[in-house]
């Protein structure tokens, strides 16, 4: 008899767990990642428009793109020169773009710093957001190179690069895009 009772309790417990298991709501992160895909395409489109209209990829930054009239009128550009950043409408992701100063590829690539720390949805799963955005949007969509530890802009003594002083979960990464 104890065997039958224990079996019934085990079956009821298993059915209860099966029918009431917790499913995480991933709709927020899915929507945020869909927005990231659009923003990556937009930023690359701004660069393409700038270059196609005679702009020099070796002088690229968001202040220059804004002055050239390439950016959306309701986007926000802060800072000057290579330190300038872009925030697109209705979003808290901050973008920074600089030319790639590597002498081998100086004329055909740019570096893009993506700072997602202002987006609560993306930061709720920061490691996943960085990794997914880097792999799917930087590497696969833009055929770029993903630098997971990129975090800050270094303007000292002509370095003009992004330092790799970050982590895999700090909400920032660098994408090097080749044209």
Coordinates of N, CA and C in Angstrom, one line a residue:
X1 N 0.8 -1.2 0.0 CA 0.0 0.0 0.0 C 0.9 1.3 0.0
X2 N 1.9 1.3 0.8 CA 2.7 2.6 0.8 C 3.3 2.8 -0.6
X3 N 3.6 1.8 -1.3 CA 4.2 1.9 -2.6 C 3.2 2.6 -3.6
X4 N 2.0 2.2 -3.5 CA 0.9 2.8 -4.3 C 0.7 4.3 -4.0
X5 N 0.7 4.6 -2.7 CA 0.5 6.0 -2.3 C 1.7 6.8 -2.7
X6 N 2.9 6.3 -2.6 CA 4.1 7.1 -3.0 C 4.1 7.2 -4.5
X7 N 3.7 6.3 -5.2 CA 3.6 6.4 -6.7 C 2.6 7.4 -7.1
X8 N 1.4 7.5 -6.5 CA 0.4 8.5 -6.8 C 0.9 9.9 -6.5
X9 N 1.6 10.0 -5.4 CA 2.1 11.3 -5.0 C 3.2 11.8 -6.0
X10 N 4.0 10.9 -6.4 CA 5.1 11.2 -7.4 C 4.4 11.6 -8.7
X11 N 3.4 10.9 -9.1 CA 2.7 11.2 -10.4 C 2.1 12.5 -10.3
X12 N 1.4 12.8 -9.3 CA 0.7 14.1 -9.1 C 1.7 15.2 -9.0
X13 N 2.8 15.0 -8.4 CA 3.9 16.1 -8.3 C 4.5 16.3 -9.7
X14 N 4.7 15.2 -10.4 CA 5.3 15.4 -11.8 C 4.3 16.1 -12.7
X15 N 3.0 15.8 -12.6 CA 2.0 16.4 -13.5 C 1.9 17.9 -13.1
X16 N 2.0 18.2 -11.8 CA 1.9 19.6 -11.3 C 3.1 20.4 -11.9
X17 N 4.3 19.8 -11.8 CA 5.4 20.5 -12.3 C 5.3 20.7 -13.8
X18 N 4.9 19.7 -14.5 CA 4.8 19.7 -15.9 C 3.8 20.7 -16.4
X19 N 2.7 20.8 -15.8 CA 1.6 21.8 -16.2 C 1.8 23.2 -15.7
X20 N 2.6 23.4 -14.7 CA 2.8 24.7 -14.1 C 4.2 25.3 -14.2
X21 N 5.0 24.6 -15.0 CA 6.4 25.1 -15.1 C 6.5 26.5 -15.5
X22 N 7.5 27.2 -15.1 CA 7.7 28.6 -15.3 C 8.3 28.8 -16.7
X23 N 7.7 29.6 -17.5 CA 8.3 30.0 -18.8 C 8.7 31.5 -18.7
X24 N 10.0 31.8 -19.0 CA 10.4 33.1 -18.9 C 9.8 33.9 -20.0
X25 N 9.5 35.2 -19.8 CA 8.9 36.1 -20.8 C 10.1 36.7 -21.5
X26 N 10.4 36.2 -22.7 CA 11.5 36.8 -23.5 C 11.0 37.8 -24.5
X27 N 9.8 38.3 -24.4 CA 9.3 39.2 -25.4 C 10.1 40.6 -25.4
X28 N 10.5 41.0 -24.2 CA 11.2 42.3 -24.1 C 12.6 42.2 -24.8
X29 N 13.3 41.1 -24.5 CA 14.7 41.0 -25.1 C 14.6 40.8 -26.6
X30 N 13.5 40.0 -27.0 CA 13.4 39.8 -28.5 C 13.1 41.1 -29.2
X31 N 12.2 41.9 -28.6 CA 11.9 43.2 -29.2 C 13.2 44.1 -29.3
X32 N 13.9 44.1 -28.2 CA 15.1 45.0 -28.1 C 16.2 44.5 -29.1
X33 N 16.3 43.2 -29.3 CA 17.3 42.7 -30.3 C 16.8 43.0 -31.7
X34 N 15.5 43.0 -31.9 CA 15.0 43.3 -33.3 C 15.3 44.8 -33.5
X35 N 15.2 45.6 -32.5 CA 15.6 47.1 -32.7 C 17.1 47.2 -32.9
X36 N 17.9 46.4 -32.3 CA 19.3 46.4 -32.5 C 19.6 46.1 -33.9
X37 N 19.0 45.1 -34.5 CA 19.2 44.8 -35.9 C 18.9 45.9 -36.8
X38 N 17.8 46.6 -36.6 CA 17.5 47.8 -37.4 C 18.5 48.9 -37.2
X39 N 18.9 49.1 -36.0 CA 19.9 50.2 -35.7 C 21.2 49.9 -36.4
X40 N 21.7 48.7 -36.3 CA 22.9 48.3 -37.0 C 22.8 48.6 -38.5
X41 N 21.7 48.2 -39.1 CA 21.5 48.5 -40.5 C 21.4 50.0 -40.8
X42 N 20.8 50.7 -39.9 CA 20.7 52.2 -40.1 C 22.1 52.9 -40.1
X43 N 22.8 52.5 -39.0 CA 24.2 53.1 -38.9 C 25.0 52.8 -40.1
X44 N 25.0 51.5 -40.5 CA 25.8 51.2 -41.7 C 25.3 51.9 -42.9
X45 N 24.0 52.1 -43.0 CA 23.4 52.8 -44.1 C 23.8 54.3 -44.1
X46 N 23.9 54.9 -42.9 CA 24.4 56.3 -42.8 C 25.9 56.3 -43.4
X47 N 26.7 55.4 -43.0 CA 28.1 55.3 -43.5 C 28.1 55.2 -45.0
X48 N 27.3 54.3 -45.5 CA 27.3 54.0 -47.0 C 26.8 55.3 -47.7
X49 N 25.8 56.0 -47.2 CA 25.3 57.2 -47.8 C 26.4 58.3 -47.8
X50 N 27.1 58.4 -46.7 CA 28.2 59.4 -46.5 C 29.3 59.1 -47.5
X51 N 29.7 57.8 -47.7 CA 30.8 57.5 -48.6 C 30.4 57.6 -50.0
X52 N 29.1 57.2 -50.3 CA 28.6 57.3 -51.7 C 28.5 58.8 -52.1
X53 N 28.3 59.7 -51.2 CA 28.1 61.1 -51.5 C 29.5 61.8 -51.5
X54 N 30.6 61.1 -51.5 CA 31.9 61.7 -51.6 C 32.6 61.9 -50.3
X55 N 32.0 61.4 -49.2 CA 32.7 61.5 -47.9 C 33.9 60.6 -47.7
X56 N 34.8 60.9 -46.9 CA 36.0 60.2 -46.7 C 35.9 59.3 -45.5
X57 N 36.0 58.0 -45.7 CA 35.9 57.0 -44.6 C 37.0 57.2 -43.5
X58 N 38.1 57.8 -43.9 CA 39.2 58.1 -42.9 C 38.9 59.2 -42.0
X59 N 37.9 60.0 -42.3 CA 37.5 61.1 -41.4 C 36.1 60.9 -40.8
X60 N 35.6 59.7 -40.7 CA 34.3 59.5 -40.3 C 34.1 59.6 -38.8
X61 N 33.0 60.3 -38.4 CA 32.5 60.3 -37.0 C 31.1 60.8 -37.1
X62 N 30.4 60.8 -36.0 CA 29.0 61.1 -36.0 C 28.8 62.6 -36.2
X63 N 29.7 63.4 -35.7 CA 29.6 64.9 -35.9 C 29.7 65.2 -37.4
X64 N 30.6 64.5 -38.1 CA 30.8 64.7 -39.5 C 29.5 64.2 -40.3
X65 N 29.0 63.1 -39.9 CA 27.8 62.6 -40.5 C 26.6 63.5 -40.3
X66 N 26.5 64.1 -39.1 CA 25.4 65.1 -38.8 C 25.6 66.3 -39.7
X67 N 26.8 66.9 -39.7 CA 27.1 68.1 -40.5 C 26.8 67.8 -42.0
X68 N 27.1 66.6 -42.5 CA 26.9 66.3 -43.9 C 25.4 66.1 -44.2
X69 N 24.6 66.1 -43.2 CA 23.1 65.9 -43.4 C 22.7 64.4 -43.7
X70 N 23.5 63.5 -43.3 CA 23.3 62.1 -43.5 C 22.4 61.5 -42.5
X71 N 22.4 61.9 -41.2 CA 21.7 61.3 -40.1 C 20.2 61.8 -40.1
X72 N 19.4 61.0 -39.4 CA 18.0 61.4 -39.2 C 17.9 62.7 -38.5
X73 N 16.9 63.5 -38.8 CA 16.8 64.9 -38.2 C 16.5 64.7 -36.7
X74 N 15.8 63.7 -36.3 CA 15.5 63.5 -34.9 C 16.4 62.7 -34.1
X75 N 17.6 62.4 -34.7 CA 18.6 61.7 -33.9 C 19.4 62.7 -33.1
X76 N 20.1 62.2 -32.1 CA 20.8 63.1 -31.2 C 22.3 62.8 -31.3
X77 N 23.1 63.8 -31.6 CA 24.6 63.7 -31.6 C 25.1 64.5 -30.5
X78 N 26.0 63.9 -29.7 CA 26.6 64.6 -28.6 C 28.1 64.5 -28.7
X79 N 28.8 65.5 -28.3 CA 30.3 65.6 -28.4 C 30.7 66.1 -29.8
X80 N 32.0 66.2 -29.9 CA 32.6 66.7 -31.1 C 33.7 65.7 -31.7
X81 N 33.9 65.8 -33.0 CA 34.9 65.0 -33.6 C 34.7 63.5 -33.4
X82 N 35.9 62.8 -33.1 CA 35.8 61.4 -32.9 C 35.2 61.0 -31.6
X83 N 35.0 61.9 -30.7 CA 34.4 61.6 -29.4 C 32.8 61.7 -29.5
X84 N 32.3 62.1 -30.7 CA 30.9 62.3 -30.9 C 30.2 61.0 -30.8
X85 N 29.0 61.0 -30.2 CA 28.1 59.8 -30.1 C 26.8 60.1 -30.7
X86 N 26.1 59.0 -31.1 CA 24.7 59.1 -31.7 C 23.8 58.3 -30.8
X87 N 22.6 58.9 -30.6 CA 21.5 58.2 -30.0 C 20.3 58.3 -31.0
X88 N 19.8 57.2 -31.4 CA 18.6 57.2 -32.3 C 17.3 57.4 -31.6
X89 N 16.3 57.9 -32.2 CA 15.0 58.2 -31.6 C 14.4 57.0 -30.9
X90 N 13.8 57.3 -29.7 CA 13.1 56.3 -28.9 C 14.0 55.1 -28.5
X91 N 15.3 55.4 -28.3 CA 16.2 54.3 -27.9 C 17.3 54.8 -27.0
X92 N 17.8 54.0 -26.1 CA 18.9 54.4 -25.2 C 20.2 53.8 -25.5
X93 N 20.4 53.2 -26.7 CA 21.7 52.6 -27.1 C 22.5 53.8 -27.6
X94 N 23.7 53.9 -27.2 CA 24.6 55.0 -27.7 C 25.7 54.4 -28.6
X95 N 25.8 55.0 -29.7 CA 26.8 54.6 -30.8 C 27.9 55.6 -30.9
X96 N 29.1 55.1 -31.2 CA 30.2 55.9 -31.5 C 31.0 55.3 -32.6
X97 N 31.4 56.1 -33.6 CA 32.1 55.6 -34.8 C 33.4 56.4 -35.0
X98 N 34.4 55.6 -35.3 CA 35.7 56.2 -35.6 C 36.3 55.5 -36.8
X99 N 37.2 56.1 -37.6 CA 37.8 55.4 -38.6 C 38.8 54.4 -38.1
X100 N 39.0 53.3 -38.8 CA 40.0 52.3 -38.3 C 41.4 52.9 -38.6
X101 N 42.2 53.1 -37.6 CA 43.5 53.7 -37.8 C 44.6 52.7 -38.1
X102 N 44.2 51.4 -38.3 CA 45.2 50.4 -38.6 C 45.8 50.7 -40.0
X103 N 47.1 50.9 -40.2 CA 47.6 51.2 -41.4 C 47.3 50.3 -42.6
X104 N 47.1 49.0 -42.3 CA 46.8 48.1 -43.3 C 45.4 48.3 -43.9
X105 N 44.4 48.6 -43.1 CA 43.1 48.7 -43.5 C 42.5 50.1 -43.3
X106 N 43.3 51.2 -43.3 CA 42.9 52.5 -43.0 C 41.8 53.1 -43.9
X107 N 41.8 52.7 -45.1 CA 40.9 53.4 -46.0 C 39.6 52.6 -46.3
X108 N 39.5 51.4 -45.7 CA 38.3 50.7 -46.1 C 37.5 50.1 -44.9
X109 N 37.6 50.7 -43.7 CA 36.9 50.1 -42.6 C 36.7 51.2 -41.5
X110 N 35.8 50.9 -40.6 CA 35.5 51.8 -39.5 C 35.2 51.0 -38.3
X111 N 35.4 51.6 -37.1 CA 35.1 50.9 -35.8 C 33.8 51.6 -35.2
X112 N 33.0 50.7 -34.7 CA 31.7 51.1 -34.1 C 31.6 50.6 -32.7
X113 N 31.5 51.6 -31.8 CA 31.3 51.2 -30.4 C 29.9 51.2 -30.1
X114 N 29.3 50.1 -29.5 CA 27.9 50.0 -29.2 C 27.8 50.0 -27.7
X115 N 27.1 50.9 -27.1 CA 27.0 51.0 -25.6 C 25.5 50.8 -25.3
X116 N 25.2 49.6 -24.8 CA 23.8 49.2 -24.5 C 23.4 49.5 -23.0
X117 N 24.2 50.1 -22.2 CA 24.0 50.2 -20.8 C 22.7 51.0 -20.5
X118 N 22.3 51.8 -21.4 CA 21.0 52.6 -21.1 C 19.8 51.8 -21.4
X119 N 19.9 50.7 -22.0 CA 18.7 49.8 -22.3 C 18.5 48.8 -21.2
X120 N 17.5 48.9 -20.4 CA 17.2 48.0 -19.4 C 16.9 46.6 -19.9
X121 N 16.2 46.6 -21.0 CA 15.8 45.3 -21.7 C 17.0 44.5 -22.1
X122 N 18.0 45.2 -22.7 CA 19.2 44.5 -23.2 C 20.1 44.1 -22.0
X123 N 20.1 45.0 -21.0 CA 21.0 44.8 -19.9 C 20.5 43.7 -18.9
X124 N 19.2 43.4 -19.1 CA 18.6 42.3 -18.2 C 19.3 41.0 -18.5
X125 N 19.8 40.8 -19.7 CA 20.6 39.7 -20.2 C 21.8 40.1 -20.9
X126 N 22.6 40.9 -20.2 CA 23.7 41.6 -20.9 C 24.7 40.7 -21.6
X127 N 25.1 39.6 -21.1 CA 26.0 38.6 -21.7 C 25.4 38.1 -23.0
X128 N 24.1 37.7 -23.0 CA 23.5 37.2 -24.2 C 23.3 38.3 -25.2
X129 N 22.9 39.5 -24.8 CA 22.7 40.7 -25.7 C 24.0 41.0 -26.4
X130 N 25.1 41.1 -25.7 CA 26.4 41.4 -26.3 C 26.8 40.4 -27.3
X131 N 26.7 39.1 -26.9 CA 27.2 38.0 -27.7 C 26.3 37.9 -28.9
X132 N 25.0 37.9 -28.8 CA 24.1 37.8 -29.9 C 24.2 38.9 -30.9
X133 N 24.2 40.2 -30.4 CA 24.4 41.3 -31.2 C 25.7 41.3 -32.0
X134 N 26.8 40.9 -31.3 CA 28.1 40.9 -32.0 C 28.1 39.8 -33.0
X135 N 27.6 38.6 -32.7 CA 27.7 37.5 -33.7 C 26.7 37.8 -34.9
X136 N 25.4 38.1 -34.5 CA 24.4 38.1 -35.6 C 24.4 39.4 -36.4
X137 N 24.6 40.5 -35.7 CA 24.5 41.8 -36.4 C 25.8 42.3 -36.9
X138 N 26.9 42.2 -36.1 CA 28.2 42.7 -36.5 C 28.8 41.8 -37.5
X139 N 29.0 40.5 -37.1 CA 29.7 39.5 -37.9 C 28.8 39.1 -39.1
X140 N 27.6 38.7 -38.9 CA 26.8 38.1 -40.0 C 26.2 39.1 -40.9
X141 N 25.6 40.2 -40.3 CA 24.9 41.2 -41.1 C 25.9 42.1 -41.8
X142 N 26.8 42.6 -41.0 CA 27.8 43.6 -41.6 C 29.1 43.0 -42.0
X143 N 29.2 41.7 -41.9 CA 30.5 41.0 -42.2 C 31.7 41.7 -41.5
X144 N 31.5 42.1 -40.2 CA 32.5 42.7 -39.5 C 33.2 41.8 -38.5
X145 N 34.1 42.4 -37.7 CA 34.8 41.7 -36.7 C 34.3 42.1 -35.3
X146 N 33.9 41.2 -34.5 CA 33.3 41.5 -33.2 C 34.4 41.5 -32.1
X147 N 34.5 42.6 -31.4 CA 35.5 42.7 -30.2 C 34.6 42.8 -29.0
X148 N 34.5 41.7 -28.2 CA 33.6 41.7 -27.1 C 34.0 42.6 -25.9
X149 N 35.3 42.8 -25.8 CA 35.8 43.6 -24.6 C 36.0 45.1 -24.9
X150 N 35.6 45.6 -26.1 CA 35.7 47.0 -26.4 C 34.7 47.8 -25.5
X151 N 35.2 48.9 -25.0 CA 34.4 49.7 -24.0 C 34.6 51.2 -24.1
X152 N 35.8 51.7 -24.2 CA 36.0 53.1 -24.1 C 36.9 53.6 -25.3
X153 N 36.7 54.9 -25.6 CA 37.4 55.6 -26.6 C 38.7 56.1 -26.1
X154 N 39.8 55.9 -26.7 CA 41.1 56.4 -26.3 C 41.6 57.4 -27.3
X155 N 41.6 58.7 -26.9 CA 42.1 59.7 -27.8 C 43.5 60.2 -27.6
X156 N 44.2 59.5 -26.7 CA 45.5 60.0 -26.3 C 46.6 59.8 -27.4
X157 N 47.3 60.8 -27.6 CA 48.5 60.8 -28.4 C 48.3 60.2 -29.8
X158 N 47.2 60.5 -30.4 CA 46.9 59.9 -31.7 C 46.5 58.5 -31.8
X159 N 46.2 57.9 -30.7 CA 45.9 56.5 -30.7 C 44.5 56.3 -31.4
X160 N 43.6 57.1 -31.1 CA 42.3 57.1 -31.8 C 41.8 55.7 -32.0
X161 N 41.5 55.0 -30.9 CA 41.0 53.6 -31.0 C 40.1 53.4 -29.8
X162 N 39.4 52.2 -29.8 CA 38.6 51.8 -28.7 C 39.5 50.8 -27.9
X163 N 39.6 51.1 -26.6 CA 40.3 50.2 -25.7 C 39.5 49.0 -25.4
X164 N 40.2 47.9 -25.2 CA 39.5 46.6 -24.9 C 39.6 46.4 -23.4
X165 N 39.0 47.3 -22.6 CA 39.1 47.2 -21.2 C 37.8 46.8 -20.5
X166 N 36.9 46.3 -21.3 CA 35.6 45.9 -20.8 C 35.5 44.4 -20.5
X167 N 34.3 44.0 -20.3 CA 34.0 42.5 -20.0 C 32.9 42.1 -20.9
X168 N 32.6 40.8 -20.8 CA 31.6 40.2 -21.7 C 30.1 40.6 -21.2
X169 N 30.0 41.3 -20.1 CA 28.7 41.6 -19.6 C 28.5 43.0 -19.2
X170 N 29.4 43.9 -19.7 CA 29.3 45.3 -19.3 C 28.4 46.2 -20.2
X171 N 27.8 45.6 -21.2 CA 26.9 46.3 -22.1 C 27.5 47.0 -23.2
X172 N 28.8 46.9 -23.5 CA 29.5 47.6 -24.5 C 30.4 46.6 -25.3
X173 N 30.5 46.8 -26.6 CA 31.4 46.1 -27.5 C 31.7 46.9 -28.7
X174 N 32.7 46.4 -29.5 CA 33.2 47.1 -30.7 C 32.9 46.2 -31.9
X175 N 32.5 46.8 -33.0 CA 32.4 46.1 -34.2 C 33.3 46.8 -35.3
X176 N 34.2 46.1 -35.9 CA 35.0 46.7 -37.0 C 34.3 46.2 -38.3
X177 N 33.9 47.2 -39.0 CA 33.2 47.0 -40.3 C 34.1 47.3 -41.5
X178 N 34.2 46.3 -42.4 CA 35.0 46.5 -43.5 C 34.1 46.8 -44.7
X179 N 34.6 47.8 -45.5 CA 33.8 48.2 -46.7 C 34.5 47.8 -48.0

